[in-house]
Tab-separated table of C-alpha atoms in Angstrom:
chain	number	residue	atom	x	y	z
A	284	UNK	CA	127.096	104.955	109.393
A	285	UNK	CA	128.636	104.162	105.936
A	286	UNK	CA	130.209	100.831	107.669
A	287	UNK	CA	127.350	99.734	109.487
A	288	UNK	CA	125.081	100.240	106.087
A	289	UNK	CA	127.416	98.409	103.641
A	290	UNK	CA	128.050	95.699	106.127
A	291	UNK	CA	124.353	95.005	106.392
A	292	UNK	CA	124.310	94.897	102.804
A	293	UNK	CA	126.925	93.047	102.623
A	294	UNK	CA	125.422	90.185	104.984
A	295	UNK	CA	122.257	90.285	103.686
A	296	UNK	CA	121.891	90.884	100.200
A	297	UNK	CA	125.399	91.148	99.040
A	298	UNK	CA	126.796	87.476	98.664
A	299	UNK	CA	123.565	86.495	97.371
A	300	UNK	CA	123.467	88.961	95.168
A	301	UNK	CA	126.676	87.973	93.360
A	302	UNK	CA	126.249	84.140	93.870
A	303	UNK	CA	122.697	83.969	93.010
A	304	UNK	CA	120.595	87.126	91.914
A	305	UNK	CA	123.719	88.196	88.922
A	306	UNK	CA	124.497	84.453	88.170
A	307	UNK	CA	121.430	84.245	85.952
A	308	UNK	CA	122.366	87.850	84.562
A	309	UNK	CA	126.063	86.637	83.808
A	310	UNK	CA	124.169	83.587	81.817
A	311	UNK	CA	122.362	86.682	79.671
A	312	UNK	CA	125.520	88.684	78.890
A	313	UNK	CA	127.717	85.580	77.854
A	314	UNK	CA	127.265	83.893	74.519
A	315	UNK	CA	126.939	79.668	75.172
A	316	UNK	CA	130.429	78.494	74.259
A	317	UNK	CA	132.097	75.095	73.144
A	318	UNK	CA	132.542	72.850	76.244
A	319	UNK	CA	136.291	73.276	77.290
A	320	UNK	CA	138.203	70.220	78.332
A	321	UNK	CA	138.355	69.476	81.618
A	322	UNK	CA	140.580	71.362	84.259
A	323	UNK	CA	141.461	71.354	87.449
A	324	UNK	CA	139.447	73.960	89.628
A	325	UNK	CA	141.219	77.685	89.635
A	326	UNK	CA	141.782	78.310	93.632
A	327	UNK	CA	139.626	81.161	95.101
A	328	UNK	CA	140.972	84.517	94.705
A	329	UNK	CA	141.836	86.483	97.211
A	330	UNK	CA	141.855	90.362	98.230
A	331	UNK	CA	145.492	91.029	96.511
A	332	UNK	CA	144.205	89.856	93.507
A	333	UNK	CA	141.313	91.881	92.372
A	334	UNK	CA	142.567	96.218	91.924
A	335	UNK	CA	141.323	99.169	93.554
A	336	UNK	CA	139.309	99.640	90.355
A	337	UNK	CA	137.423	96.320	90.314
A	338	UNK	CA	136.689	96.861	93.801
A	339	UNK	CA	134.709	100.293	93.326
A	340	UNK	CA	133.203	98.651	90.378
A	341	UNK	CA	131.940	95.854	92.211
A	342	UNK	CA	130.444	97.660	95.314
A	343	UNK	CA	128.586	100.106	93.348
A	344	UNK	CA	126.894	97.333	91.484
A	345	UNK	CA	126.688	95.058	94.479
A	346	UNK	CA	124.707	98.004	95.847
A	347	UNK	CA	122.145	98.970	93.083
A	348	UNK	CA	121.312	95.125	92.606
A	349	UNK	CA	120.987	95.109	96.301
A	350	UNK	CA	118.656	98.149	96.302
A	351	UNK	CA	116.778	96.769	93.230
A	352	UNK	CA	116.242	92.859	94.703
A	353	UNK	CA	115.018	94.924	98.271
A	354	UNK	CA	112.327	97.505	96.074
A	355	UNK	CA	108.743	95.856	96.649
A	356	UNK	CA	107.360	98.675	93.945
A	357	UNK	CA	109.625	96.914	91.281
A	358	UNK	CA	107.681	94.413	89.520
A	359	UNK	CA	109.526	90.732	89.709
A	360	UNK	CA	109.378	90.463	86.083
A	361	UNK	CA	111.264	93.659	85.597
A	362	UNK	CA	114.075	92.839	88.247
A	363	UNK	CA	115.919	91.059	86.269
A	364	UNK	CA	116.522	93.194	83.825
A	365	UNK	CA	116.843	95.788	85.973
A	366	UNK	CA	119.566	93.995	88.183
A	367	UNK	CA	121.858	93.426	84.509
A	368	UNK	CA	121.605	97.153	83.791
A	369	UNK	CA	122.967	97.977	86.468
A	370	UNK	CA	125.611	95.275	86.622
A	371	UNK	CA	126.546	96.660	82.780
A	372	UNK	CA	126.681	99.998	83.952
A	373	UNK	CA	129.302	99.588	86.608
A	374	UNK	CA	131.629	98.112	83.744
A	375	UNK	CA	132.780	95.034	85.780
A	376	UNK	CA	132.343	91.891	83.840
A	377	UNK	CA	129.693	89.516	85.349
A	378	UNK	CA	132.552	87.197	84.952
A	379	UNK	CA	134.822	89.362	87.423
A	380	UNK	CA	131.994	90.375	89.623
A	381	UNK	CA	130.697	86.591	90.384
A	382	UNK	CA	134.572	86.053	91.316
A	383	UNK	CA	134.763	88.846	93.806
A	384	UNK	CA	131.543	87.747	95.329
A	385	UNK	CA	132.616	84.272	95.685
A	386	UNK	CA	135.768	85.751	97.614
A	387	UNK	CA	134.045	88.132	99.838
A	388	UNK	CA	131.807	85.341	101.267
A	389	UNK	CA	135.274	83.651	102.824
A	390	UNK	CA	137.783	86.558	102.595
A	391	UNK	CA	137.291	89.086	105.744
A	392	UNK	CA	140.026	91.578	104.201
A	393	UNK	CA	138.306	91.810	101.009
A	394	UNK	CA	135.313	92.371	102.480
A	395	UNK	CA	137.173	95.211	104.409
A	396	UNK	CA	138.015	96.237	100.934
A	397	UNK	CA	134.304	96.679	99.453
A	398	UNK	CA	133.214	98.250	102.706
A	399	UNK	CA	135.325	101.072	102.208
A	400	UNK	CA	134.984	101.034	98.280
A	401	UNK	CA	131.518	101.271	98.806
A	402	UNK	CA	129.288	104.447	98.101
A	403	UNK	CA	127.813	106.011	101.418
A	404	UNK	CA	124.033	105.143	101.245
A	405	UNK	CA	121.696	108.175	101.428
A	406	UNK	CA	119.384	108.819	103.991
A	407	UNK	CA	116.046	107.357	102.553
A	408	UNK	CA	113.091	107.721	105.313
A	409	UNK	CA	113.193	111.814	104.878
A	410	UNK	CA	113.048	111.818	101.003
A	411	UNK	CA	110.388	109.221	100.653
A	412	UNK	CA	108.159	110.704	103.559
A	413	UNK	CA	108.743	114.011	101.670
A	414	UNK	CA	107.938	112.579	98.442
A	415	UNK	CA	104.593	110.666	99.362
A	416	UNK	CA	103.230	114.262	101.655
A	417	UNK	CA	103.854	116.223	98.128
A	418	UNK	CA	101.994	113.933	95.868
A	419	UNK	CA	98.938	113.982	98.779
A	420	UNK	CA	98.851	117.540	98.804
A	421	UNK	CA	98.932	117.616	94.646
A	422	UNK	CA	96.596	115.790	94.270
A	423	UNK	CA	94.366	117.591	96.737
A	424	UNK	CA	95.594	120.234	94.831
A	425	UNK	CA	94.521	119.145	91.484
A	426	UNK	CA	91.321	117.275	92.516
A	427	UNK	CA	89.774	120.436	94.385
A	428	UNK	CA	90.923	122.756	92.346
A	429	UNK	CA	89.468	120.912	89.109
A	430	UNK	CA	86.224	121.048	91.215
A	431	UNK	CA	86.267	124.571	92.099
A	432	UNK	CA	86.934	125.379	88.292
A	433	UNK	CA	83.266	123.445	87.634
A	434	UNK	CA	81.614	125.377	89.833
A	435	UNK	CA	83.000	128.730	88.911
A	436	UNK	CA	82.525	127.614	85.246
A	437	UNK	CA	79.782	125.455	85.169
A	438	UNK	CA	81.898	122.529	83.232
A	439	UNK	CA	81.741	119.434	84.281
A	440	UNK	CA	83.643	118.530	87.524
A	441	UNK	CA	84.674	114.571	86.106
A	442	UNK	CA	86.093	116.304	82.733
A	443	UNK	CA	88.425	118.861	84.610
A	444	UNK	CA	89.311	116.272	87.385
A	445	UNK	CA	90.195	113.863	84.063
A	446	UNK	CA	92.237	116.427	82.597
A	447	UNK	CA	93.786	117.373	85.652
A	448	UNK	CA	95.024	113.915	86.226
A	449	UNK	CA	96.427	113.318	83.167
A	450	UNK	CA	98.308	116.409	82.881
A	451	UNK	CA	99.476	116.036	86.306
A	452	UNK	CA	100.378	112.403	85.775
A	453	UNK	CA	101.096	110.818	82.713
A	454	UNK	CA	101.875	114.429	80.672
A	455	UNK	CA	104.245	116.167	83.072
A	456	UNK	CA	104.848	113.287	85.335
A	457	UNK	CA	104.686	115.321	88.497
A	458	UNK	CA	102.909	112.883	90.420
A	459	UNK	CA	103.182	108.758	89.656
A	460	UNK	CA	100.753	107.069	92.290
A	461	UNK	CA	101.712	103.108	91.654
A	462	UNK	CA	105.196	104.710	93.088
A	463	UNK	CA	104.440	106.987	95.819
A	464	UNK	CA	101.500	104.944	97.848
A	465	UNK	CA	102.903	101.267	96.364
A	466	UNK	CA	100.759	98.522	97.774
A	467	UNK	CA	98.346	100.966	99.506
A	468	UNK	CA	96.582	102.435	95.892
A	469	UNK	CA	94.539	99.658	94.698
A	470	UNK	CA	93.153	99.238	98.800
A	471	UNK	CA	93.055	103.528	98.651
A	472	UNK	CA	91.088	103.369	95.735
A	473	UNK	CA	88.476	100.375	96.343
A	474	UNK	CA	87.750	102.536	100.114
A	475	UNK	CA	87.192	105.373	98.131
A	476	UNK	CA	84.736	103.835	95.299
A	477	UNK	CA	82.843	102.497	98.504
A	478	UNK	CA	82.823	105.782	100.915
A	479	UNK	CA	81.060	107.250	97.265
A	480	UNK	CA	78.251	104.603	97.098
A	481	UNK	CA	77.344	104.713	100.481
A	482	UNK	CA	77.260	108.263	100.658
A	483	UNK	CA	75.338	108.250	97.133
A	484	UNK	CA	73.234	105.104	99.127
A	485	UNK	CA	72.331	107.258	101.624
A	486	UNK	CA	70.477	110.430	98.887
A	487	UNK	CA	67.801	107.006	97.619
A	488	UNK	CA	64.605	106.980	99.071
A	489	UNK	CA	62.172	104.806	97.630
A	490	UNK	CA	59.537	107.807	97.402
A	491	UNK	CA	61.678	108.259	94.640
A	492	UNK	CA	61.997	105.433	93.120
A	493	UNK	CA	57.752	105.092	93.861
A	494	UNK	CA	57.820	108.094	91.402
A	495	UNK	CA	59.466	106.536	88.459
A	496	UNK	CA	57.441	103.785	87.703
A	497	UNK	CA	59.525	101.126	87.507
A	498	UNK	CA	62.531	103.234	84.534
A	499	UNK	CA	65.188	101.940	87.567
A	500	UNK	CA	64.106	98.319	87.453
A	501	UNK	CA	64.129	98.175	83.902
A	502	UNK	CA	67.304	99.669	83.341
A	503	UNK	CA	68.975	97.216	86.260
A	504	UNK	CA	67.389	94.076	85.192
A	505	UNK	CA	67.129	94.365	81.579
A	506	UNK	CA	69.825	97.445	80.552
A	507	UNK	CA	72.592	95.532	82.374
A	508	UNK	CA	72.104	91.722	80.401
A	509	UNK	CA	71.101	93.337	77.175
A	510	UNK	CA	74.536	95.946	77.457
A	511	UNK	CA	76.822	93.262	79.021
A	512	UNK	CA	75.594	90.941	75.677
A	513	UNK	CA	76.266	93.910	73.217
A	514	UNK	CA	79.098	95.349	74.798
A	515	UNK	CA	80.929	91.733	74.599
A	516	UNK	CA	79.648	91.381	70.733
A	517	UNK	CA	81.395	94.869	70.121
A	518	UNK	CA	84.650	93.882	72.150
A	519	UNK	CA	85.044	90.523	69.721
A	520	UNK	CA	84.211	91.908	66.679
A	521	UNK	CA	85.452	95.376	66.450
A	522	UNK	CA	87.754	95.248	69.323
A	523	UNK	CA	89.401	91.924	68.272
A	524	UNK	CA	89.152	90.532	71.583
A	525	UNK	CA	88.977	86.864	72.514
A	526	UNK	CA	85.345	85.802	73.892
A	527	UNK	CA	86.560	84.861	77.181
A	528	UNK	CA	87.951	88.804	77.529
A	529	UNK	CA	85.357	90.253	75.536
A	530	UNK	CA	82.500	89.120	78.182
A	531	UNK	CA	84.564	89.923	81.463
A	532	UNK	CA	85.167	93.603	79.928
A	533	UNK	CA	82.104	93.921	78.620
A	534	UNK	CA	80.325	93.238	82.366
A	535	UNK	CA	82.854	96.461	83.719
A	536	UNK	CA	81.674	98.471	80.962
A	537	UNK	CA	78.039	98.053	82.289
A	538	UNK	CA	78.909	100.045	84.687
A	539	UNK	CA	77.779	103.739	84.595
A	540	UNK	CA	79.150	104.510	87.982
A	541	UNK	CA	78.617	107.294	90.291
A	542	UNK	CA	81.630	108.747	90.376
A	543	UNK	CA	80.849	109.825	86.721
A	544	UNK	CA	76.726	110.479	86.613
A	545	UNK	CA	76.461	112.516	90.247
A	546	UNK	CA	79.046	114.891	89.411
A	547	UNK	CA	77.110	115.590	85.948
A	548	UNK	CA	73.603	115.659	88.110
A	549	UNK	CA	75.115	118.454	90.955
A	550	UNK	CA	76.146	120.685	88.023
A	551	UNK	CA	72.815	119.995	85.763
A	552	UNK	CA	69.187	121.510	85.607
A	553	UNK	CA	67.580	117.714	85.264
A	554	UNK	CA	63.795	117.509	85.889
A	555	UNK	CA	63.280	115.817	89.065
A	556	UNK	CA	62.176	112.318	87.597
A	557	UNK	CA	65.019	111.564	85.123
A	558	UNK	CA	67.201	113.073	88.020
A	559	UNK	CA	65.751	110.665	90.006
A	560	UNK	CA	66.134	107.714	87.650
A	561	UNK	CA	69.963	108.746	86.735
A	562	UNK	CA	71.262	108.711	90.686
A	563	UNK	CA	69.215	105.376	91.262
A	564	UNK	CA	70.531	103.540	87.797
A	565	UNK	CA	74.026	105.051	88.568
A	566	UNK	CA	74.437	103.608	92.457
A	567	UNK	CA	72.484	100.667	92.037
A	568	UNK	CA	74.363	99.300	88.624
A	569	UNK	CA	77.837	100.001	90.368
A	570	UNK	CA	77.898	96.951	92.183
A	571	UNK	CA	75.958	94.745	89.604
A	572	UNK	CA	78.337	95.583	87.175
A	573	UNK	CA	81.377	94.578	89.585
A	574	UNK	CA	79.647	91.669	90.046
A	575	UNK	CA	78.665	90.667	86.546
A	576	UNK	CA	82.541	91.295	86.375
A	577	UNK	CA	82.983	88.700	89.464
A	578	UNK	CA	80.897	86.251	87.689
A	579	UNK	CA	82.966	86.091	84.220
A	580	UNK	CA	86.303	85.680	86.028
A	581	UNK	CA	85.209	83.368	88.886
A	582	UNK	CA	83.475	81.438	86.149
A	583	UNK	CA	86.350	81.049	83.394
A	584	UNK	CA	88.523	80.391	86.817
A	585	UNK	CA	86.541	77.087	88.077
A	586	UNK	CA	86.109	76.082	84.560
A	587	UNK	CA	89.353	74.203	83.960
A	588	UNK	CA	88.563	72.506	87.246
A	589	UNK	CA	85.036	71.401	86.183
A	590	UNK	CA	83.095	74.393	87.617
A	591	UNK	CA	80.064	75.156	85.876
A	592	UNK	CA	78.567	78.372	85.420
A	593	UNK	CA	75.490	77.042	87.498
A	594	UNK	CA	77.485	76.542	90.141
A	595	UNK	CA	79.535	79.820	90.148
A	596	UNK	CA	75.931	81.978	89.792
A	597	UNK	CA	74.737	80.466	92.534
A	598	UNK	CA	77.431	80.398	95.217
A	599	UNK	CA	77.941	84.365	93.881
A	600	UNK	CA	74.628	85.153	94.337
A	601	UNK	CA	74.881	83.407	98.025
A	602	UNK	CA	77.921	85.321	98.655
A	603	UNK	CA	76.227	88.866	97.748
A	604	UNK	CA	73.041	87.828	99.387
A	605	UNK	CA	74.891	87.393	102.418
A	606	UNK	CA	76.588	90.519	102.026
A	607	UNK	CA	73.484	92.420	101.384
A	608	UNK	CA	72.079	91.077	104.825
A	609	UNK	CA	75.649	92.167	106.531
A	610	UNK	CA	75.080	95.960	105.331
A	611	UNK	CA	71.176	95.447	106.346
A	612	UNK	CA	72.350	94.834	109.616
A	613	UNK	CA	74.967	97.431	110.179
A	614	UNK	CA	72.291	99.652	109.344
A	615	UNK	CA	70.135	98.484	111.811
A	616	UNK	CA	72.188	98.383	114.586
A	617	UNK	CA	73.672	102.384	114.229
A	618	UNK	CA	69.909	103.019	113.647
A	619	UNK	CA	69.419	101.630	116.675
A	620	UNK	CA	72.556	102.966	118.758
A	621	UNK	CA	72.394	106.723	117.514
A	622	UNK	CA	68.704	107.933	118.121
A	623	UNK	CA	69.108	106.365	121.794
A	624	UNK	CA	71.817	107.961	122.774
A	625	UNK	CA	74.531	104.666	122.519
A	626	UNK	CA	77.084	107.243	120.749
A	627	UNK	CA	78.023	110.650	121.423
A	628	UNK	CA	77.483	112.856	118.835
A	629	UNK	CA	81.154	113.954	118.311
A	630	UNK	CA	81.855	110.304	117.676
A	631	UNK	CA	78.973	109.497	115.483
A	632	UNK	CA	80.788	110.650	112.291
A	633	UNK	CA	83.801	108.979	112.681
A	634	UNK	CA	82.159	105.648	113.884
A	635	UNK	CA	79.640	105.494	110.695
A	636	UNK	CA	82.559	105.910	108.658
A	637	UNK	CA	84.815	103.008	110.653
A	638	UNK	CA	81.670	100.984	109.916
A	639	UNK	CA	81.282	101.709	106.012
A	640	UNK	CA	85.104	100.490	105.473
A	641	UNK	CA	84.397	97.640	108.264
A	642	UNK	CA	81.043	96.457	106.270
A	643	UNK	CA	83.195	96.767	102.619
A	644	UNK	CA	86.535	95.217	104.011
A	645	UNK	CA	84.184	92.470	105.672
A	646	UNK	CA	82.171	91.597	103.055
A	647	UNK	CA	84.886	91.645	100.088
A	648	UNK	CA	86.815	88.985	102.798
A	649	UNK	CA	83.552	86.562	102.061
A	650	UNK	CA	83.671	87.129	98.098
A	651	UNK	CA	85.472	90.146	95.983
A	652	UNK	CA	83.313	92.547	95.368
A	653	UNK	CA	80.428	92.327	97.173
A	654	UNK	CA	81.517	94.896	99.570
A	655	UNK	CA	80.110	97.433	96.833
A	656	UNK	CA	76.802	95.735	97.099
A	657	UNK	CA	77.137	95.746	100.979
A	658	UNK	CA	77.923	99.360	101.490
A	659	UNK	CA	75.475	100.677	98.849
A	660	UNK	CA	72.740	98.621	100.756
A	661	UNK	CA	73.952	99.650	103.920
A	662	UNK	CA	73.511	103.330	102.591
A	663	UNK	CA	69.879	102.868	101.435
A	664	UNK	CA	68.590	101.403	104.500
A	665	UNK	CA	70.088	103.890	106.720
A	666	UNK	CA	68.698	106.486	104.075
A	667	UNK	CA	65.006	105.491	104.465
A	668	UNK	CA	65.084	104.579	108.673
A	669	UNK	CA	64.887	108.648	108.526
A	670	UNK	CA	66.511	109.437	112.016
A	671	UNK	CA	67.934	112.985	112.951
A	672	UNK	CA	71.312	111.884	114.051
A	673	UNK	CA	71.975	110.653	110.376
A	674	UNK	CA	70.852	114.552	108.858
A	675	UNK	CA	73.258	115.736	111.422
A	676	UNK	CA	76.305	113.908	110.011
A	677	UNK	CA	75.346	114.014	106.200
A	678	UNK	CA	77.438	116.928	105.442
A	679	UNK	CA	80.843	115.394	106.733
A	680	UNK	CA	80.500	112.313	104.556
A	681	UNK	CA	79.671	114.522	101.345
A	682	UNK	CA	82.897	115.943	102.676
A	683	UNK	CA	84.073	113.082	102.812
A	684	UNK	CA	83.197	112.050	99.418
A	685	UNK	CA	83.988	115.410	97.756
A	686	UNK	CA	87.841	114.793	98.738
């Protein structure tokens, strides 16, 4: 097993990690020198002339830059540096290690040499798979527990979840999720924010929003602008930020978001009108504020390549249009396909739920972002169609939501 590891390593990452990944790193650790006269090239050493020593020294470093040029979760910024610690570490001069590398790749005995030399990889599938199942179940862990806390307590479920997380994370470091789920966390997370608005989608009616004469429109279409234009004046001049920064941050800070007000509402004694206006303001100014965010970056994007911010409003507000219609009509059609009987009922949960991350994932393919907008309108007209297969399934997606 230790052979056929090392002499994997050795074929595919090995060589080129001595004659190309630690050249650059040998350029670091050496100080620029006079130019020496000219001399005839040194002939390639062989396996007799490198010890026992500056063989082990070589394979262990061989392998950790091999490890580190193979991690995806390793930024490729911070390779680099990473790659020359661990060539330092292993004590072998870059010098000395470049020399044995050049050898290997036309020396089979030396080769034979590391391969032996070399440290017996551990198994890596078990501990990882083991790793990533205990952060899930911590974080379950934390996240329902927090929630359980609020309701025995009466705090606020967003606080305790907050604290949880940073205790759990950045405090005691028990759980670090950029290095358990990799890749998956910012996808994980975006599903997440969208399973939340269509499930808070589907709790509007507009007998509600009949009932508070026009607070929700006002807050949309004159709260956002007027916060996004204070919110950037605060970011330049108190924050110190540049205008182009100030204006995208300021457009995410316009956000209120449900994730934050619903969790406040379950746990509050609100009148039924302000309730009313806080759930609508709070689902309905999640997307505009992603897209306000859209609009800044898309905008300072196109502008070194003549884009105007004419253009970029208007082939935004075409994209989330059009994404608006797209959760309109997946609406429609499971409003037509569950009442008739198009769906069993067993499979009616699990299929609205393919469909919310189909209708996000879809939309967010035509322009980022409007998958918020797409889901959160898909949840409102499914919300208002009032059908009895939907009541039927509503507690599974608060499940949903709650996890």
């Amino acid at each position: 097993m230790k052979s056929l590891t090392l002499s994997h390593a050795l074929k595919a990452g090995l060589a080129s990690a001595a004659l190309f990944a630690v050249a650059p790193l040998a350029a670091q650790t050496t100080q620029p020198a006079p130019a020496a006269p000219a001399s005839p090239a040194a002939p390639a050493a062989g396996a007799s002339n490198f010890s026992d020593s500056d063989i082990q020294q070589f394979a262990a470093a061989a392998t950790e830059v091999t490890k580190i040029q193979a991690d995806a979760s390793i930024p490729a910024a911070e390779k680099q540096p990473k790659m020359l610690a661990a060539l330092q570490a292993s004590g072998l001069p870059p010098e000395k290690f470049n020399q044995i590398g050049q050898a290997a790749a036309t020396d089979p005995a030396l080769q034979q040499r590391i391969q032996a030399a070399a440290p017996a990889a551990p198994a890596q599938p078990q501990p990882a798979m083991q790793q990533l199942a205990l952060s899930i179940a911590l974080i379950g862990i934390l996240g329902i527990g927090a929630q359980w806390i609020a309701w025995r307590t009466g705090w606020p479920a967003i606080a305790l979840m907050l604290a949880a997380g940073v205790i759990g994370g950045p405090v005691l470091h028990i759980i670090n999720p950029e290095h358990v789920f990799g890749e998956l966390l910012e996808p994980m997370v975006s599903i997440a924010v969208a399973l939340i608005l269509f499930e808070g989608g589907l709790s509007l009616n507009f007998r509600e929003l009949r009932k508070t004469d026009g607070a929700v429109i006002r807050l949309v279409l004159l709260g956002a602008p007027i916060g996004w234009v204070l919110g950037a004046i605060a970011c330049y001049y108190v924050a110190g930020l540049v205008w182009p920064v100030a204006i995208l941050f300021a457009g995410i800070l316009v956000v209120t978001g449900p994730t934050v007000v619903l969790p406040l509402l379950r746990q509050s004694n609100v009148a039924a009108r302000p309730r009313a206006i806080l759930k609508w303001e709070a689902i309905v100014n999640d997307p505009v504020g992603a897209l306000l965010g859209v609009v800044t970056y898309e905008y300072l994007r196109r502008a070194g390549e003549g884009g105007t911010l004419a253009s970029v409003i208007l082939s935004l507000l075409g994209a989330a249009v059009l994404a608006g219609l797209i959760g309109w009509l997946a609406a429609r059609a499971i409003g037509w396909a569950f009442p008739r009987g198009h769906v069993p009922e067993y499979l009616k949960a699990p299929i609205l739920l393919v469909a919310v991350i189909g209708v996000f994932v879809g939309s967010n393919m035509i322009q980022q972002e409007t998958g918020l907008l797409a889901v959160t309108v898909m949840g409102v007209a499914l919300a208002n169609m009032r059908f009895d297969s939907l009541r039927d399934i509503q507690p599974f997606k608060e499940n949903v939501t709650v996890l």
